[in-house]
mmCIF file of C-alpha atoms in Angstrom:
data_model
loop_
_atom_site.group_PDB
_atom_site.id
_atom_site.type_symbol
_atom_site.label_atom_id
_atom_site.label_comp_id
_atom_site.label_asym_id
_atom_site.label_seq_id
_atom_site.Cartn_x
_atom_site.Cartn_y
_atom_site.Cartn_z
ATOM 1 C CA GLU A 27 -22.585 -73.768 -91.338
ATOM 2 C CA THR A 28 -24.594 -71.209 -89.402
ATOM 3 C CA GLY A 29 -28.137 -71.315 -90.807
ATOM 4 C CA VAL A 30 -29.996 -71.609 -87.492
ATOM 5 C CA THR A 31 -28.876 -69.471 -84.564
ATOM 6 C CA GLN A 32 -30.081 -69.846 -80.988
ATOM 7 C CA THR A 33 -29.641 -67.507 -78.032
ATOM 8 C CA PRO A 34 -28.794 -67.733 -75.241
ATOM 9 C CA ARG A 35 -26.579 -70.800 -75.442
ATOM 10 C CA HIS A 36 -26.860 -71.303 -71.683
ATOM 11 C CA LEU A 37 -29.578 -70.174 -69.292
ATOM 12 C CA VAL A 38 -30.044 -70.729 -65.580
ATOM 13 C CA MET A 39 -33.387 -69.689 -64.170
ATOM 14 C CA GLY A 40 -35.351 -70.024 -60.990
ATOM 15 C CA MET A 41 -38.736 -71.686 -60.901
ATOM 16 C CA THR A 42 -40.524 -68.345 -60.576
ATOM 17 C CA ASN A 43 -38.634 -66.572 -63.347
ATOM 18 C CA LYS A 44 -39.846 -65.664 -66.801
ATOM 19 C CA LYS A 45 -37.340 -66.019 -69.599
ATOM 20 C CA SER A 46 -37.324 -66.596 -73.353
ATOM 21 C CA LEU A 47 -35.272 -68.595 -75.801
ATOM 22 C CA LYS A 48 -34.737 -67.106 -79.231
ATOM 23 C CA CYS A 49 -34.145 -68.763 -82.566
ATOM 24 C CA GLU A 50 -33.378 -67.181 -85.913
ATOM 25 C CA GLN A 51 -32.905 -68.899 -89.243
ATOM 26 C CA HIS A 52 -31.195 -67.394 -92.273
ATOM 27 C CA LEU A 53 -32.112 -70.123 -94.727
ATOM 28 C CA GLY A 54 -35.334 -68.742 -96.142
ATOM 29 C CA HIS A 55 -37.293 -71.611 -94.623
ATOM 30 C CA ASN A 56 -40.993 -71.582 -93.842
ATOM 31 C CA ALA A 57 -41.169 -74.190 -91.105
ATOM 32 C CA MET A 58 -39.615 -73.917 -87.665
ATOM 33 C CA TYR A 59 -39.526 -76.338 -84.764
ATOM 34 C CA TRP A 60 -38.703 -76.634 -81.079
ATOM 35 C CA TYR A 61 -37.285 -79.917 -79.841
ATOM 36 C CA LYS A 62 -36.331 -80.921 -76.311
ATOM 37 C CA GLN A 63 -33.325 -83.140 -75.646
ATOM 38 C CA SER A 64 -33.026 -84.437 -72.110
ATOM 39 C CA ALA A 65 -30.574 -86.921 -70.685
ATOM 40 C CA LYS A 66 -32.767 -89.971 -70.535
ATOM 41 C CA LYS A 67 -35.154 -89.513 -73.427
ATOM 42 C CA PRO A 68 -34.893 -89.258 -77.192
ATOM 43 C CA LEU A 69 -35.235 -85.910 -78.896
ATOM 44 C CA GLU A 70 -38.846 -84.865 -78.417
ATOM 45 C CA LEU A 71 -40.740 -82.622 -80.779
ATOM 46 C CA MET A 72 -42.469 -79.798 -78.900
ATOM 47 C CA PHE A 73 -43.901 -77.378 -81.451
ATOM 48 C CA VAL A 74 -44.052 -76.896 -85.199
ATOM 49 C CA TYR A 75 -44.769 -73.670 -87.037
ATOM 50 C CA ASN A 76 -45.467 -73.640 -90.748
ATOM 51 C CA PHE A 77 -45.717 -70.231 -92.420
ATOM 52 C CA LYS A 78 -46.001 -68.669 -88.939
ATOM 53 C CA GLU A 79 -48.961 -70.856 -87.993
ATOM 54 C CA GLN A 80 -48.641 -73.433 -85.248
ATOM 55 C CA THR A 81 -49.367 -76.827 -86.746
ATOM 56 C CA GLU A 82 -48.223 -79.070 -83.920
ATOM 57 C CA ASN A 83 -48.278 -78.909 -80.155
ATOM 58 C CA ASN A 84 -46.991 -82.202 -78.888
ATOM 59 C CA SER A 85 -48.863 -82.102 -75.569
ATOM 60 C CA VAL A 86 -46.440 -79.571 -74.151
ATOM 61 C CA PRO A 87 -47.314 -78.021 -70.759
ATOM 62 C CA SER A 88 -48.556 -74.456 -70.881
ATOM 63 C CA ARG A 89 -45.515 -73.205 -68.950
ATOM 64 C CA PHE A 90 -43.838 -73.390 -72.379
ATOM 65 C CA SER A 91 -45.297 -70.819 -74.743
ATOM 66 C CA PRO A 92 -44.025 -70.524 -78.316
ATOM 67 C CA GLU A 93 -44.211 -67.455 -80.488
ATOM 68 C CA CYS A 94 -43.465 -67.143 -84.199
ATOM 69 C CA PRO A 95 -43.706 -63.507 -85.319
ATOM 70 C CA ASN A 96 -42.396 -64.299 -88.805
ATOM 71 C CA SER A 97 -40.928 -67.207 -90.726
ATOM 72 C CA SER A 98 -37.391 -66.343 -89.647
ATOM 73 C CA HIS A 99 -37.874 -66.042 -85.903
ATOM 74 C CA LEU A 100 -39.128 -68.387 -83.241
ATOM 75 C CA PHE A 101 -39.305 -67.850 -79.497
ATOM 76 C CA LEU A 102 -39.963 -70.140 -76.589
ATOM 77 C CA HIS A 103 -41.279 -68.249 -73.576
ATOM 78 C CA LEU A 104 -40.627 -69.955 -70.249
ATOM 79 C CA HIS A 105 -42.603 -69.364 -67.058
ATOM 80 C CA THR A 106 -42.757 -71.196 -63.724
ATOM 81 C CA LEU A 107 -40.668 -74.084 -64.941
ATOM 82 C CA GLN A 108 -39.787 -77.158 -62.929
ATOM 83 C CA PRO A 109 -36.328 -78.642 -62.365
ATOM 84 C CA GLU A 110 -37.261 -81.567 -64.621
ATOM 85 C CA ASP A 111 -37.563 -79.070 -67.482
ATOM 86 C CA SER A 112 -33.799 -78.697 -67.440
ATOM 87 C CA ALA A 113 -32.626 -79.878 -70.843
ATOM 88 C CA LEU A 114 -31.149 -78.858 -74.169
ATOM 89 C CA TYR A 115 -33.723 -77.060 -76.291
ATOM 90 C CA LEU A 116 -33.096 -77.304 -80.000
ATOM 91 C CA CYS A 117 -34.551 -75.083 -82.643
ATOM 92 C CA ALA A 118 -34.749 -76.304 -86.210
ATOM 93 C CA SER A 119 -36.065 -75.199 -89.567
ATOM 94 C CA SER A 120 -36.921 -76.648 -92.953
ATOM 95 C CA ARG A 121 -38.199 -75.347 -96.261
ATOM 96 C CA ALA A 122 -41.566 -76.887 -95.495
ATOM 97 C CA THR A 123 -42.904 -79.726 -93.404
ATOM 98 C CA GLY A 124 -43.253 -83.260 -94.623
ATOM 99 C CA SER A 125 -41.521 -85.509 -97.074
ATOM 100 C CA GLY A 126 -38.424 -84.360 -98.900
ATOM 101 C CA ASN A 127 -37.605 -81.509 -96.523
ATOM 102 C CA THR A 128 -34.311 -81.608 -94.684
ATOM 103 C CA ILE A 129 -34.478 -80.281 -91.140
ATOM 104 C CA TYR A 130 -31.573 -78.090 -90.038
ATOM 105 C CA PHE A 131 -30.813 -77.709 -86.348
ATOM 106 C CA GLY A 132 -29.367 -74.940 -84.247
ATOM 107 C CA GLU A 133 -26.724 -75.588 -81.613
ATOM 108 C CA GLY A 134 -29.256 -75.538 -78.839
ATOM 109 C CA SER A 135 -29.886 -73.631 -75.628
ATOM 110 C CA TRP A 136 -28.888 -75.399 -72.423
ATOM 111 C CA LEU A 137 -31.517 -74.656 -69.797
ATOM 112 C CA THR A 138 -31.048 -75.310 -66.097
ATOM 113 C CA VAL A 139 -33.978 -74.717 -63.763
ATOM 114 C CA VAL A 140 -33.022 -74.288 -60.124
ATOM 115 C CA ALA B 16 -47.357 -96.915 -82.571
ATOM 116 C CA GLN B 17 -44.690 -94.819 -84.213
ATOM 117 C CA ARG B 18 -41.323 -95.592 -82.788
ATOM 118 C CA VAL B 19 -37.606 -95.618 -83.566
ATOM 119 C CA THR B 20 -35.380 -98.013 -81.675
ATOM 120 C CA GLN B 21 -31.617 -97.838 -81.469
ATOM 121 C CA PRO B 22 -30.709 -100.782 -79.269
ATOM 122 C CA GLU B 23 -27.108 -99.800 -78.553
ATOM 123 C CA LYS B 24 -26.328 -96.795 -76.372
ATOM 124 C CA LEU B 25 -22.609 -97.176 -77.007
ATOM 125 C CA LEU B 26 -20.634 -98.869 -79.745
ATOM 126 C CA SER B 27 -16.878 -99.036 -79.487
ATOM 127 C CA VAL B 28 -14.679 -100.229 -82.351
ATOM 128 C CA PHE B 29 -11.069 -99.956 -83.427
ATOM 129 C CA LYS B 30 -9.955 -97.827 -86.337
ATOM 130 C CA GLY B 31 -10.280 -99.722 -89.595
ATOM 131 C CA ALA B 32 -12.932 -102.085 -88.279
ATOM 132 C CA PRO B 33 -16.397 -102.279 -89.846
ATOM 133 C CA VAL B 34 -19.212 -100.437 -88.129
ATOM 134 C CA GLU B 35 -22.928 -101.121 -88.063
ATOM 135 C CA LEU B 36 -25.274 -98.885 -86.061
ATOM 136 C CA LYS B 37 -28.661 -100.506 -85.720
ATOM 137 C CA CYS B 38 -32.000 -98.801 -86.199
ATOM 138 C CA ASN B 39 -35.452 -100.359 -86.241
ATOM 139 C CA TYR B 40 -38.701 -98.531 -86.736
ATOM 140 C CA SER B 41 -42.396 -99.029 -86.247
ATOM 141 C CA TYR B 42 -44.711 -97.143 -88.584
ATOM 142 C CA SER B 43 -47.889 -98.092 -90.414
ATOM 143 C CA GLY B 44 -47.345 -95.660 -93.285
ATOM 144 C CA SER B 45 -44.648 -95.414 -95.928
ATOM 145 C CA PRO B 46 -41.433 -94.777 -93.980
ATOM 146 C CA GLU B 47 -38.952 -92.041 -94.716
ATOM 147 C CA LEU B 48 -35.814 -92.485 -92.656
ATOM 148 C CA PHE B 49 -32.771 -90.420 -91.832
ATOM 149 C CA TRP B 50 -29.503 -90.638 -89.956
ATOM 150 C CA TYR B 51 -28.368 -87.552 -88.081
ATOM 151 C CA VAL B 52 -24.921 -87.143 -86.502
ATOM 152 C CA GLN B 53 -23.705 -84.921 -83.701
ATOM 153 C CA TYR B 54 -19.940 -84.509 -83.374
ATOM 154 C CA SER B 55 -18.491 -83.255 -80.117
ATOM 155 C CA ARG B 56 -19.472 -79.626 -79.489
ATOM 156 C CA GLN B 57 -21.232 -79.350 -82.838
ATOM 157 C CA ARG B 58 -24.853 -79.146 -83.853
ATOM 158 C CA LEU B 59 -27.003 -82.048 -84.926
ATOM 159 C CA GLN B 60 -26.686 -82.436 -88.689
ATOM 160 C CA LEU B 61 -28.136 -84.652 -91.369
ATOM 161 C CA LEU B 62 -25.835 -87.476 -92.401
ATOM 162 C CA LEU B 63 -27.986 -89.240 -94.951
ATOM 163 C CA ARG B 64 -31.557 -90.060 -95.923
ATOM 164 C CA HIS B 65 -32.828 -93.279 -97.413
ATOM 165 C CA ILE B 66 -34.566 -91.665 -100.379
ATOM 166 C CA SER B 67 -31.259 -90.273 -101.632
ATOM 167 C CA ARG B 68 -29.555 -93.669 -101.631
ATOM 168 C CA GLU B 69 -26.223 -91.904 -101.255
ATOM 169 C CA SER B 70 -23.004 -92.560 -99.395
ATOM 170 C CA ILE B 71 -21.792 -89.790 -97.103
ATOM 171 C CA LYS B 72 -18.359 -89.962 -95.465
ATOM 172 C CA GLY B 73 -18.270 -93.630 -96.385
ATOM 173 C CA PHE B 74 -21.516 -94.404 -94.571
ATOM 174 C CA THR B 75 -24.451 -96.122 -96.222
ATOM 175 C CA ALA B 76 -27.852 -97.197 -94.972
ATOM 176 C CA ASP B 77 -30.400 -99.386 -96.679
ATOM 177 C CA LEU B 78 -34.063 -99.407 -95.840
ATOM 178 C CA ASN B 79 -35.289 -102.950 -95.256
ATOM 179 C CA LYS B 80 -39.064 -102.832 -95.054
ATOM 180 C CA GLY B 81 -39.344 -106.536 -94.315
ATOM 181 C CA GLU B 82 -37.198 -106.213 -91.217
ATOM 182 C CA THR B 83 -38.313 -102.601 -90.559
ATOM 183 C CA SER B 84 -34.674 -101.612 -90.262
ATOM 184 C CA PHE B 85 -32.403 -98.839 -91.456
ATOM 185 C CA HIS B 86 -28.975 -99.793 -90.178
ATOM 186 C CA LEU B 87 -26.026 -97.471 -90.758
ATOM 187 C CA LYS B 88 -22.846 -99.096 -92.029
ATOM 188 C CA LYS B 89 -19.283 -98.194 -92.803
ATOM 189 C CA PRO B 90 -16.679 -100.755 -93.880
ATOM 190 C CA PHE B 91 -13.667 -99.087 -92.257
ATOM 191 C CA ALA B 92 -14.214 -96.803 -89.252
ATOM 192 C CA GLN B 93 -12.076 -93.708 -88.744
ATOM 193 C CA GLU B 94 -11.361 -91.894 -85.477
ATOM 194 C CA GLU B 95 -13.163 -88.818 -86.780
ATOM 195 C CA ASP B 96 -16.349 -90.881 -87.021
ATOM 196 C CA SER B 97 -16.628 -90.812 -83.232
ATOM 197 C CA ALA B 98 -19.928 -89.043 -82.507
ATOM 198 C CA MET B 99 -23.549 -89.519 -81.476
ATOM 199 C CA TYR B 100 -25.706 -91.000 -84.222
ATOM 200 C CA TYR B 101 -29.471 -90.626 -84.277
ATOM 201 C CA CYS B 102 -31.887 -92.499 -86.480
ATOM 202 C CA ALA B 103 -35.074 -90.587 -87.307
ATOM 203 C CA LEU B 104 -38.406 -91.402 -88.908
ATOM 204 C CA LEU B 105 -40.588 -88.876 -90.684
ATOM 205 C CA VAL B 106 -44.235 -89.356 -89.859
ATOM 206 C CA GLY B 107 -47.411 -87.513 -90.674
ATOM 207 C CA GLY B 108 -47.422 -86.985 -94.423
ATOM 208 C CA SER B 109 -47.319 -83.393 -95.634
ATOM 209 C CA GLN B 110 -47.264 -82.058 -92.089
ATOM 210 C CA GLY B 111 -44.738 -84.667 -91.153
ATOM 211 C CA ASN B 112 -42.389 -84.448 -88.235
ATOM 212 C CA LEU B 113 -39.306 -86.367 -87.195
ATOM 213 C CA ILE B 114 -39.335 -88.969 -84.470
ATOM 214 C CA PHE B 115 -35.866 -89.743 -83.166
ATOM 215 C CA GLY B 116 -34.278 -92.770 -81.582
ATOM 216 C CA LYS B 117 -32.322 -92.381 -78.356
ATOM 217 C CA GLY B 118 -29.052 -92.341 -80.222
ATOM 218 C CA THR B 119 -25.905 -94.462 -80.290
ATOM 219 C CA LYS B 120 -22.554 -93.129 -79.251
ATOM 220 C CA LEU B 121 -19.863 -94.412 -81.586
ATOM 221 C CA SER B 122 -16.341 -94.449 -80.242
ATOM 222 C CA VAL B 123 -13.561 -95.306 -82.671
ATOM 223 C CA LYS B 124 -10.311 -96.145 -80.928
ATOM 224 C CA PRO B 125 -6.893 -95.742 -82.522
#
């Protein structure tokens, strides 16, 4: 199963760097998501895009900036991150948001901030 | 408050033994619940959802609104069931999003 693809799989960046995570889905879905999975917390929803429009920003700091140029692509731009931002970032997609829609996840991008 | 609780971080059983992974939720609306599984070095994937009332890989889960629970059960565990299991609650209606529990690591010993 390959529906949702994330690159890079691993990223190490300094606190002053600017980098981006990329996600692409080949499932014809209209909703895309960023989740954060860190060691001591449950999976946390960060952003939701529905038909390219951001519908949810779960109080995420502005050093994380999402971009959704079309329904198939989602980016997470990273700038001046902190070491505590080190985590697994998961992209996901679904046909639409809400009831009855299965969410499919990518394999994740492991981010280490040094 | 909307919340999903998985009280066990780790559950270890022997092959052939019954398994029950606990999940409790807190939600004022009509709950829609899911179990996701993550096998070693694989992506998070949907195992089952309560509205489908299906059995996947021998696992079943029944929504108990009185006890606000959605426990995952399997009568006879297999070694290949070893994985991380996450319970999730869909909240927010038509713009709904998933809230996950912290997960339970199931280890099935030979």
